[in-house]
Coordinates of C-alpha atoms in Angstrom, one line a residue:
Chain A
M19 CA -54.1 29.4 20.4
T20 CA -51.4 31.0 22.4
A21 CA -48.3 32.2 20.9
I22 CA -45.3 30.2 22.3
L23 CA -42.8 32.1 20.2
Q24 CA -43.4 35.7 19.6
V25 CA -40.9 38.1 17.6
R26 CA -41.7 41.5 17.7
D27 CA -40.0 44.4 15.4
L28 CA -36.4 42.3 15.2
V29 CA -33.6 44.3 14.1
A30 CA -30.4 42.4 13.6
G31 CA -27.1 42.1 11.4
Y32 CA -23.4 40.9 11.6
E33 CA -22.4 44.5 11.5
P34 CA -23.4 47.7 13.0
G35 CA -25.4 49.8 10.4
L36 CA -25.9 46.9 8.2
D37 CA -29.2 45.4 9.5
I38 CA -30.4 42.3 7.5
V39 CA -33.4 41.7 9.6
R40 CA -35.4 45.1 9.5
G41 CA -38.2 45.1 12.1
C42 CA -39.6 41.7 11.5
S43 CA -42.5 40.4 13.3
I44 CA -43.6 36.8 13.5
R45 CA -45.2 34.4 15.9
A46 CA -45.7 30.8 16.3
D47 CA -48.4 29.1 18.2
T48 CA -48.2 26.0 20.4
Q49 CA -48.0 22.7 18.2
E50 CA -48.1 24.7 15.0
I51 CA -45.4 24.3 11.8
V52 CA -44.6 27.9 10.7
V53 CA -42.8 28.2 7.4
I54 CA -40.7 31.1 6.7
L55 CA -40.1 31.7 2.9
G56 CA -38.6 34.3 0.6
P57 CA -36.3 35.1 -2.1
N58 CA -32.5 34.8 -1.7
G59 CA -31.1 37.4 0.5
A60 CA -34.5 38.4 2.2
G61 CA -33.0 37.6 5.6
K62 CA -34.7 34.3 6.3
S63 CA -31.4 32.5 7.7
S64 CA -30.5 35.5 9.5
L65 CA -34.0 35.9 11.2
I66 CA -33.7 32.5 12.6
K67 CA -30.1 32.8 13.6
A68 CA -31.0 36.1 15.2
I69 CA -33.6 34.5 17.2
A70 CA -31.3 31.6 18.2
G71 CA -29.0 34.2 19.5
L72 CA -26.4 33.7 16.6
V73 CA -26.6 37.2 15.0
P74 CA -26.4 40.4 17.2
V75 CA -29.9 41.7 17.7
T76 CA -30.1 45.7 18.0
G77 CA -33.7 46.0 18.3
G78 CA -36.9 44.3 19.0
Q79 CA -37.9 41.6 21.1
V80 CA -38.0 37.6 21.2
L81 CA -40.4 36.1 23.4
L82 CA -40.5 32.5 24.1
D83 CA -43.7 31.6 26.2
G84 CA -43.9 35.2 27.4
Q85 CA -40.5 35.3 28.6
D86 CA -37.9 37.7 27.2
I87 CA -35.0 36.1 25.7
T88 CA -33.8 38.7 23.2
A89 CA -30.0 38.2 22.9
T90 CA -29.7 35.3 25.5
P91 CA -26.1 33.7 24.6
A92 CA -26.6 31.1 22.1
H93 CA -25.5 28.1 24.5
L94 CA -28.4 29.1 26.9
M95 CA -31.0 29.1 24.3
V96 CA -31.2 25.3 24.6
R97 CA -31.8 25.3 28.2
R98 CA -34.7 27.9 27.7
G99 CA -36.5 25.5 25.4
L100 CA -35.4 26.7 21.9
A101 CA -33.4 24.4 19.8
F102 CA -31.8 25.4 16.5
V103 CA -30.7 23.1 13.5
P104 CA -28.2 25.1 11.2
Q105 CA -28.3 24.2 7.6
T106 CA -24.7 23.1 7.1
D107 CA -22.2 21.5 9.3
N108 CA -24.7 20.5 11.7
I109 CA -23.1 17.6 13.2
F110 CA -19.7 17.0 14.7
P111 CA -18.1 14.5 12.1
L112 CA -15.5 12.9 14.2
L113 CA -17.8 12.2 17.1
T114 CA -19.9 9.1 17.2
V115 CA -23.6 9.2 16.4
E116 CA -24.1 8.4 19.9
E117 CA -21.6 11.1 21.2
N118 CA -23.2 13.8 18.9
L119 CA -26.3 13.4 20.9
R120 CA -24.7 13.4 24.2
V121 CA -22.9 16.7 23.7
A122 CA -26.3 18.5 23.6
G123 CA -26.4 21.0 26.3
G124 CA -28.7 20.5 29.3
L125 CA -28.6 16.7 29.0
P126 CA -28.3 15.0 32.2
P127 CA -25.1 12.9 32.9
R128 CA -25.2 9.2 32.5
P129 CA -27.3 7.1 33.7
E130 CA -30.2 9.4 33.5
S131 CA -29.5 10.5 30.0
A132 CA -30.3 6.9 28.7
P133 CA -34.0 7.5 28.9
R134 CA -33.4 10.5 26.5
I135 CA -31.2 8.8 24.2
D136 CA -33.1 5.7 23.5
P137 CA -36.3 7.4 22.3
M138 CA -34.3 9.1 19.6
F139 CA -32.8 6.1 18.4
A140 CA -36.3 4.6 18.3
L141 CA -37.5 7.8 16.4
F142 CA -34.6 7.1 13.8
P143 CA -33.6 3.6 13.4
D144 CA -31.1 4.4 11.0
L145 CA -29.0 6.0 13.5
A146 CA -29.4 3.4 16.2
R147 CA -27.8 1.0 13.7
Q148 CA -24.8 3.3 13.5
R149 CA -24.7 4.8 16.9
R150 CA -21.0 3.8 17.6
L151 CA -19.7 5.1 14.0
P152 CA -18.2 8.5 13.2
A153 CA -21.2 10.8 12.4
G154 CA -19.1 12.0 9.5
S155 CA -19.7 8.5 8.0
L156 CA -23.4 9.1 7.7
S157 CA -25.3 10.2 4.4
G158 CA -26.7 13.6 3.9
G159 CA -30.0 12.7 5.2
Q160 CA -28.8 10.6 8.2
R161 CA -26.8 13.6 9.3
Q162 CA -30.0 15.9 9.0
M163 CA -31.6 13.2 10.9
L164 CA -28.8 13.3 13.7
A165 CA -29.2 17.3 13.8
V166 CA -33.0 17.1 14.4
A167 CA -32.4 14.2 17.0
R168 CA -29.7 16.3 18.9
A169 CA -32.2 19.2 18.9
L170 CA -35.1 17.1 20.1
I171 CA -33.3 15.3 22.8
V172 CA -33.2 18.5 25.2
H173 CA -37.1 18.4 24.8
P174 CA -37.3 21.9 23.3
R175 CA -40.6 23.8 23.1
V176 CA -39.5 25.4 19.6
L177 CA -37.6 23.7 17.3
M178 CA -36.2 25.9 14.6
L179 CA -34.7 24.6 11.2
D180 CA -32.7 26.4 8.6
E181 CA -33.5 24.6 5.2
P182 CA -33.4 20.9 6.4
S183 CA -34.0 20.1 2.8
A184 CA -30.8 21.5 1.3
G185 CA -28.7 19.4 -0.5
L186 CA -30.9 16.4 0.1
S187 CA -32.5 14.3 -2.9
P188 CA -36.3 14.3 -3.0
K189 CA -36.6 10.8 -1.2
F190 CA -34.9 12.3 1.7
V191 CA -36.7 15.4 1.6
E192 CA -40.0 13.7 1.9
M193 CA -38.5 11.6 4.7
V194 CA -37.4 14.6 6.5
F195 CA -40.5 16.4 6.5
A196 CA -42.6 13.4 7.1
R197 CA -40.6 13.1 10.5
L198 CA -41.1 16.7 11.2
A199 CA -44.8 16.4 10.9
E200 CA -44.7 13.3 13.2
I201 CA -42.6 15.3 15.9
R202 CA -45.0 18.1 15.7
R203 CA -47.8 15.6 17.1
S204 CA -45.7 15.3 20.3
G205 CA -46.7 19.0 21.1
L206 CA -43.7 20.8 19.7
T207 CA -43.7 24.1 17.8
I208 CA -41.5 24.2 14.5
V209 CA -40.4 26.8 12.8
L210 CA -38.9 26.0 9.2
V211 CA -37.1 28.3 7.0
E212 CA -37.2 26.8 3.5
Q213 CA -36.3 27.3 -0.1
N214 CA -38.2 24.2 -1.1
A215 CA -41.5 25.8 -0.7
K216 CA -43.6 23.1 -2.0
A217 CA -42.5 20.6 0.4
A218 CA -42.5 23.0 3.3
L219 CA -45.9 24.4 2.7
S220 CA -47.2 20.8 2.4
I221 CA -46.7 20.2 6.0
G222 CA -46.9 23.7 7.3
D223 CA -49.9 25.3 9.2
R224 CA -49.1 29.1 8.4
A225 CA -46.3 30.7 6.4
Y226 CA -44.7 34.2 6.2
V227 CA -43.0 35.3 3.2
L228 CA -39.8 37.6 4.0
V229 CA -39.0 40.6 1.7
E230 CA -35.9 42.8 2.5
G231 CA -35.6 41.6 6.2
R232 CA -39.6 42.2 6.9
A233 CA -42.3 39.9 7.1
A234 CA -44.4 41.1 3.9
H235 CA -46.9 38.4 3.9
E236 CA -48.8 36.0 6.2
G237 CA -51.5 33.4 5.7
P238 CA -52.3 29.8 6.0
A239 CA -49.7 27.6 4.2
R240 CA -52.2 26.4 1.9
S241 CA -53.5 29.7 0.6
L242 CA -50.0 30.9 0.3
W243 CA -49.2 28.3 -2.3
D244 CA -52.5 28.8 -4.0
D245 CA -51.9 32.5 -4.5
P246 CA -50.2 32.9 -8.0
V247 CA -48.9 36.4 -7.3
I248 CA -47.1 35.4 -4.2
A249 CA -45.9 32.2 -5.8
E250 CA -44.4 34.0 -8.7
L251 CA -43.2 37.3 -7.1
Y252 CA -41.7 35.9 -4.0
L253 CA -41.2 32.1 -3.9
G254 CA -39.2 32.3 -7.0
Q255 CA -41.2 29.6 -8.9
R256 CA -44.2 29.1 -10.6
R257 CA -47.1 27.5 -9.1
A258 CA -46.8 23.7 -9.9
S259 CA -49.8 22.7 -12.1
Chain B
M12 CA 25.9 0.5 19.0
N13 CA 25.0 1.2 22.7
L14 CA 21.4 0.6 23.3
Q15 CA 21.5 3.0 26.2
F16 CA 19.8 5.7 23.7
L17 CA 16.7 3.6 23.9
A18 CA 16.1 4.1 27.8
D19 CA 17.3 7.7 27.2
G20 CA 14.8 8.5 24.4
L21 CA 12.1 7.0 25.8
I22 CA 12.3 8.9 29.0
T23 CA 12.8 12.3 27.1
G24 CA 10.2 11.4 24.7
S25 CA 7.4 10.7 27.3
L26 CA 8.2 13.9 29.0
I27 CA 8.1 15.6 25.6
G28 CA 4.7 13.8 25.0
L29 CA 3.2 15.0 28.2
G30 CA 4.1 18.5 27.5
A31 CA 2.8 18.2 23.7
I32 CA -0.7 17.1 25.2
G33 CA -1.1 20.8 26.5
V34 CA 0.1 22.2 23.2
T35 CA -2.0 20.2 21.1
L36 CA -5.1 20.9 23.2
T37 CA -4.5 24.6 23.1
Y38 CA -4.0 24.5 19.4
S39 CA -7.3 22.6 18.5
I40 CA -9.5 24.1 21.1
L41 CA -8.3 27.8 21.4
R42 CA -6.9 27.8 17.9
F43 CA -3.4 29.3 18.4
S44 CA 0.1 28.0 18.9
N45 CA 1.0 29.0 22.5
F46 CA 4.7 29.8 22.6
A47 CA 4.4 30.4 26.6
H48 CA 3.7 26.6 27.1
G49 CA 7.3 25.6 27.7
D50 CA 7.3 28.5 30.3
L51 CA 4.4 27.0 32.2
M52 CA 6.6 23.9 32.4
A53 CA 9.5 26.0 34.1
W54 CA 6.9 27.8 36.5
G55 CA 5.6 24.4 37.7
A56 CA 9.1 23.2 38.0
Y57 CA 10.0 26.3 40.4
A58 CA 6.6 26.3 42.0
A59 CA 7.1 22.8 43.1
L60 CA 10.6 23.7 44.4
T61 CA 9.2 26.6 46.3
L62 CA 6.6 24.6 47.8
L63 CA 9.0 21.8 48.5
G64 CA 11.1 24.3 50.5
L65 CA 8.1 25.3 52.4
I66 CA 6.9 21.8 53.3
S67 CA 10.5 20.9 54.3
A68 CA 10.6 24.0 56.6
L69 CA 7.4 22.9 58.1
V70 CA 8.0 19.3 58.7
G71 CA 11.6 19.0 58.6
S72 CA 13.6 16.8 56.5
V73 CA 11.8 13.5 55.2
A74 CA 13.4 10.4 53.9
P75 CA 13.1 9.5 50.2
I76 CA 10.9 6.8 49.6
G77 CA 12.5 3.4 48.9
V78 CA 15.4 3.7 46.2
L79 CA 13.8 7.2 44.8
S80 CA 15.6 10.4 45.3
F81 CA 12.5 12.0 46.6
G82 CA 9.9 11.4 49.2
W83 CA 6.2 12.6 49.7
P84 CA 6.8 16.3 50.1
L85 CA 7.8 16.5 46.6
I86 CA 4.8 14.4 45.4
L87 CA 2.4 16.8 47.4
A88 CA 4.4 19.9 45.9
A89 CA 4.0 18.5 42.6
G90 CA 0.1 18.1 43.0
L91 CA -0.2 21.6 44.4
S92 CA 1.8 23.0 41.8
M93 CA -0.1 21.5 39.0
A94 CA -3.2 23.3 40.4
L95 CA -1.1 26.4 40.8
V96 CA 0.1 26.6 37.2
G97 CA -3.3 25.3 35.8
G98 CA -4.6 28.6 37.6
M99 CA -1.8 30.7 36.3
A100 CA -2.7 29.6 33.0
L101 CA -6.2 30.6 33.5
V102 CA -5.3 34.2 34.9
L103 CA -2.8 34.5 32.0
D104 CA -5.9 33.8 29.5
W105 CA -8.2 36.2 31.4
L106 CA -5.4 38.9 31.4
L107 CA -4.1 38.6 27.9
F108 CA -5.3 36.0 25.6
A109 CA -9.1 36.1 26.2
R110 CA -9.1 39.8 25.1
L111 CA -7.0 39.3 22.1
R112 CA -8.9 36.2 20.9
A113 CA -12.2 38.2 21.0
K114 CA -10.8 40.5 18.4
G115 CA -10.5 37.5 16.2
Q116 CA -7.1 37.4 14.8
A117 CA -5.2 34.3 15.8
I118 CA -1.7 35.8 14.7
I119 CA -2.0 38.5 17.5
V120 CA -2.8 35.8 20.1
V121 CA 0.2 33.8 18.8
M122 CA 2.5 36.9 19.2
A123 CA 1.2 37.7 22.4
S124 CA 2.2 34.4 23.6
F125 CA 5.8 35.0 22.5
G126 CA 5.7 38.2 24.7
A127 CA 4.2 36.2 27.4
S128 CA 6.8 33.6 27.1
M129 CA 9.5 36.2 27.5
A130 CA 8.1 37.7 30.4
L131 CA 7.4 34.6 32.3
R132 CA 11.1 33.6 31.6
S133 CA 12.8 36.7 32.7
L134 CA 10.5 36.8 35.8
L135 CA 11.8 33.4 36.8
E136 CA 15.3 34.5 36.1
F137 CA 14.8 37.6 38.1
I138 CA 13.4 35.6 40.9
F139 CA 15.3 32.5 41.0
T140 CA 18.6 33.6 39.1
S141 CA 19.7 31.6 36.1
K142 CA 21.7 29.2 38.2
P143 CA 20.3 25.6 37.9
A144 CA 18.3 24.3 40.9
Y145 CA 17.7 20.8 42.0
F146 CA 14.9 19.1 44.0
S147 CA 17.5 16.7 45.6
R148 CA 21.5 16.4 45.8
A149 CA 21.3 12.7 46.2
I150 CA 23.1 10.7 43.6
Q151 CA 21.0 7.8 42.3
M152 CA 23.1 4.8 41.1
A153 CA 21.6 3.5 37.5
M154 CA 20.8 -0.2 37.4
P155 CA 21.5 -2.3 34.7
V156 CA 18.3 -3.8 33.2
G157 CA 20.1 -6.0 30.4
L158 CA 21.3 -5.2 26.7
G159 CA 23.8 -2.8 28.3
I160 CA 20.9 -0.3 29.2
R161 CA 21.0 1.2 32.6
V162 CA 18.2 3.3 34.2
T163 CA 17.8 4.9 37.5
P164 CA 14.8 4.1 39.7
D165 CA 13.5 7.8 39.3
Q166 CA 13.4 7.2 35.6
I167 CA 11.5 3.9 35.8
V168 CA 8.8 5.6 38.3
L169 CA 8.5 8.7 36.5
L170 CA 7.9 6.8 33.2
L171 CA 5.1 5.0 35.0
V172 CA 3.5 8.2 36.2
T173 CA 3.7 9.7 32.8
L174 CA 1.9 6.5 31.1
A175 CA -0.7 7.0 33.9
L176 CA -1.2 10.6 33.2
V177 CA -1.4 10.1 29.3
V178 CA -3.9 7.1 30.1
A179 CA -5.9 9.0 32.5
M180 CA -6.1 11.9 29.8
H181 CA -7.2 9.8 27.0
L182 CA -9.9 8.1 29.2
F183 CA -11.1 11.8 30.2
M184 CA -11.0 13.0 26.7
E185 CA -13.2 9.6 25.5
R186 CA -15.5 9.1 28.3
S187 CA -16.2 12.2 30.4
Q188 CA -18.9 14.9 29.2
T189 CA -16.3 17.6 29.6
G190 CA -13.9 15.6 27.3
R191 CA -16.8 15.0 24.7
E192 CA -17.5 18.9 24.5
M193 CA -13.9 19.5 24.0
R194 CA -13.7 17.4 21.2
A195 CA -17.0 18.8 19.8
Y196 CA -15.7 22.5 20.3
S197 CA -12.6 21.7 18.5
Q198 CA -14.4 20.4 15.6
N199 CA -16.9 23.2 15.3
P200 CA -17.0 26.0 17.7
A201 CA -20.0 27.8 16.1
L202 CA -22.2 24.4 16.4
A203 CA -20.7 23.9 19.8
R204 CA -22.5 27.0 20.9
V205 CA -25.7 26.1 19.0
V206 CA -26.0 22.7 20.7
G207 CA -25.8 24.5 24.1
I208 CA -22.1 23.8 25.0
D209 CA -20.8 26.2 27.5
V210 CA -17.7 27.7 25.7
A211 CA -16.1 29.5 28.6
R212 CA -16.2 26.1 30.6
I213 CA -14.2 24.5 27.8
V214 CA -11.8 27.2 27.5
R215 CA -11.2 26.8 31.4
A216 CA -10.9 23.2 31.3
T217 CA -8.3 23.5 28.4
W218 CA -6.1 25.7 30.3
M219 CA -6.4 23.9 33.6
I220 CA -5.4 20.6 31.9
G221 CA -2.7 22.1 29.8
G222 CA -1.1 24.0 32.6
G223 CA -1.3 20.9 35.2
L224 CA 0.1 18.7 32.5
A225 CA 3.0 21.2 31.5
C226 CA 3.7 21.4 35.3
A227 CA 3.7 17.8 35.7
A228 CA 6.3 17.5 32.8
G229 CA 8.5 20.3 34.5
V230 CA 8.5 18.8 37.8
M231 CA 9.7 15.4 36.1
V232 CA 12.4 17.2 34.1
G233 CA 13.6 18.8 37.3
I234 CA 13.7 15.5 39.0
L235 CA 15.6 13.8 36.2
V236 CA 17.8 16.5 34.8
Q237 CA 17.9 19.9 36.6
I238 CA 15.6 23.1 37.0
R239 CA 16.4 26.2 35.0
P240 CA 14.6 29.3 33.8
L241 CA 15.3 28.2 30.4
M242 CA 14.3 24.5 30.7
G243 CA 10.8 25.2 29.1
L244 CA 12.1 27.1 26.1
D245 CA 14.5 24.2 25.3
M246 CA 11.4 21.8 25.2
L247 CA 9.1 24.0 23.4
L248 CA 10.5 23.2 19.8
P249 CA 10.2 19.3 20.4
M250 CA 6.9 19.8 21.9
F251 CA 5.6 21.6 18.9
A252 CA 7.3 19.1 16.9
A253 CA 5.4 16.2 18.7
A254 CA 2.1 17.9 18.5
I255 CA 2.3 18.5 14.8
L256 CA 3.9 15.1 14.0
G257 CA 1.0 13.6 16.2
G258 CA -1.7 15.6 14.4
I259 CA -3.1 18.6 16.0
G260 CA -5.6 17.7 18.6
S261 CA -4.9 14.0 19.1
I262 CA -3.6 13.0 22.4
P263 CA -2.3 9.7 21.5
G264 CA -0.7 11.3 18.6
A265 CA 1.1 13.9 20.7
V266 CA 2.5 11.0 22.9
L267 CA 3.4 8.7 20.5
A268 CA 5.3 11.8 18.3
G269 CA 6.8 12.6 21.8
L270 CA 8.3 9.1 21.9
I271 CA 9.4 9.1 18.2
I272 CA 11.2 12.5 18.7
G273 CA 12.8 11.7 22.0
L274 CA 14.3 8.4 20.5
S275 CA 15.4 10.3 17.4
E276 CA 17.1 12.9 19.3
S277 CA 19.1 10.4 21.7
A278 CA 19.7 8.3 18.7
A279 CA 21.4 11.4 16.8
V280 CA 23.4 12.2 20.0
Q281 CA 25.1 8.7 19.5
L282 CA 25.1 8.6 15.8
V283 CA 26.1 12.2 14.7
G284 CA 27.1 13.9 17.6
A285 CA 25.4 15.6 20.6
E286 CA 25.6 19.0 19.0
W287 CA 22.8 18.0 16.5
R288 CA 20.5 17.0 19.2
A289 CA 18.3 20.1 19.0
G290 CA 18.3 20.0 15.1
V291 CA 16.5 16.6 15.1
A292 CA 13.2 18.1 16.3
F293 CA 13.5 20.8 14.0
A294 CA 14.1 18.3 11.0
I295 CA 11.0 16.3 11.8
L296 CA 8.8 19.2 12.0
M297 CA 10.0 20.5 8.8
G298 CA 9.6 16.8 7.2
V299 CA 6.1 16.6 8.6
L300 CA 5.0 19.9 7.5
L301 CA 6.2 19.3 3.9
I302 CA 5.2 15.8 3.5
R303 CA 2.2 15.2 5.8
P304 CA 0.8 18.3 7.3
T305 CA -2.1 16.6 9.2
G306 CA 0.6 14.3 11.1
L307 CA 0.1 10.7 12.1
F308 CA -3.4 11.0 13.4
G309 CA -4.7 14.5 12.3
V310 CA -7.7 15.2 10.5
A311 CA -7.5 17.8 7.4
E312 CA -9.1 20.9 8.2
R313 CA -12.7 21.0 6.4

């Protein structure tokens, strides 16, 4: 296994002197689904936003396939092969579904972009039916699908998602995660930040538990779920019977 | 009632609408009200006047096209001026607005645009004096077109030019990649960066387009009325009223609202007197802000 994404001792925060990520190290191997868990305020969101170039980094390193991409401007990350799906407001509501896919950076202009767009509609048939409608008319689950499709269309090597299950009904959560598991098989590495530990660990290979801006625990997703101490202490919920 | 006001209102209104496109784009993409926008118009008119003088000095006098008051030198001068004013808007942004925008307080940028407006205007008065100037001294006869309405050939042609510019602009925003990116950026700047849109490019495109269209409107006002350093300032309130009535960010909205304001202004001249003309845009602006702040085609801020 080779690490496609390697984060070493990352320090990051919105304001100087108020670091939220405090020397965090994680890695993700090729075709792996890595889950990042942790209590509220542990810095999970900030960690992946810092990796994506959206939170100022003051220390440490981010390597993508051996290349240093630390603090690359956010809009260039996509071209480097790192796609990020934010938790909320992750679509452009007034653009049509298809336009939402077309604005993805690094996409070649028409007509060469058609072979990139069509597979997305094949992957998410719901979106195909509504391709000419404003994205704002989509349901919560469909919006999440659209955001994922837009991230995938640029053929990233690593896909990072911030709580894709937030605000979705259990049925949709199941659907989103099933799709993610499917997408991984195409050779993609996925880094997933989640509150919904059960759903995330069920598709994850490996997981980290973040505490106070650091990776406090690491292990195979299955064993983390089975560890009662970690479940109670850090996942904020009792182990399901 | 004399129906002449319809023709006058349509022409003034289309020029207001053309200028308002720049206002609405700056407002929705760069997120500030650019009070210097009118002065870009005036600079455009004077740039065209200067270039016209240069071209005439090089090639001698050129006969006007058909029944129009101007020939190809003015068309060439106007085209070059549009690029120049677009470039000038870029320089202004680089010198002033970009630095202040980075500090994140919109009100400071707005105040800076007031300052820029005064400086730009005074500079014009300094260079060209405040005496009105004209592209041409030729007098055009207005032709009767029925219903007691008379229009000059210049007015008809410039109305068509405005229409063409508006349609081109609409297609650009709807169909081109840059247009799509500009719309995406205006909806959610943070997400635009995440999906890989180059923000600097969007900002440049916005200024180039806004400056270019302001220049076109300025040249047309210069052809139809006259060129004065204050011409942009006089258009500022109607342009803002049109941008807000149309709904911030909406190009068809800005143009339609420009026509509404132009027609209301010229109707007011006839119905209540010319001294009330300037008050019309103000009344419409207040009315929209009180009753429907999102305008005709606007979308409420999330």
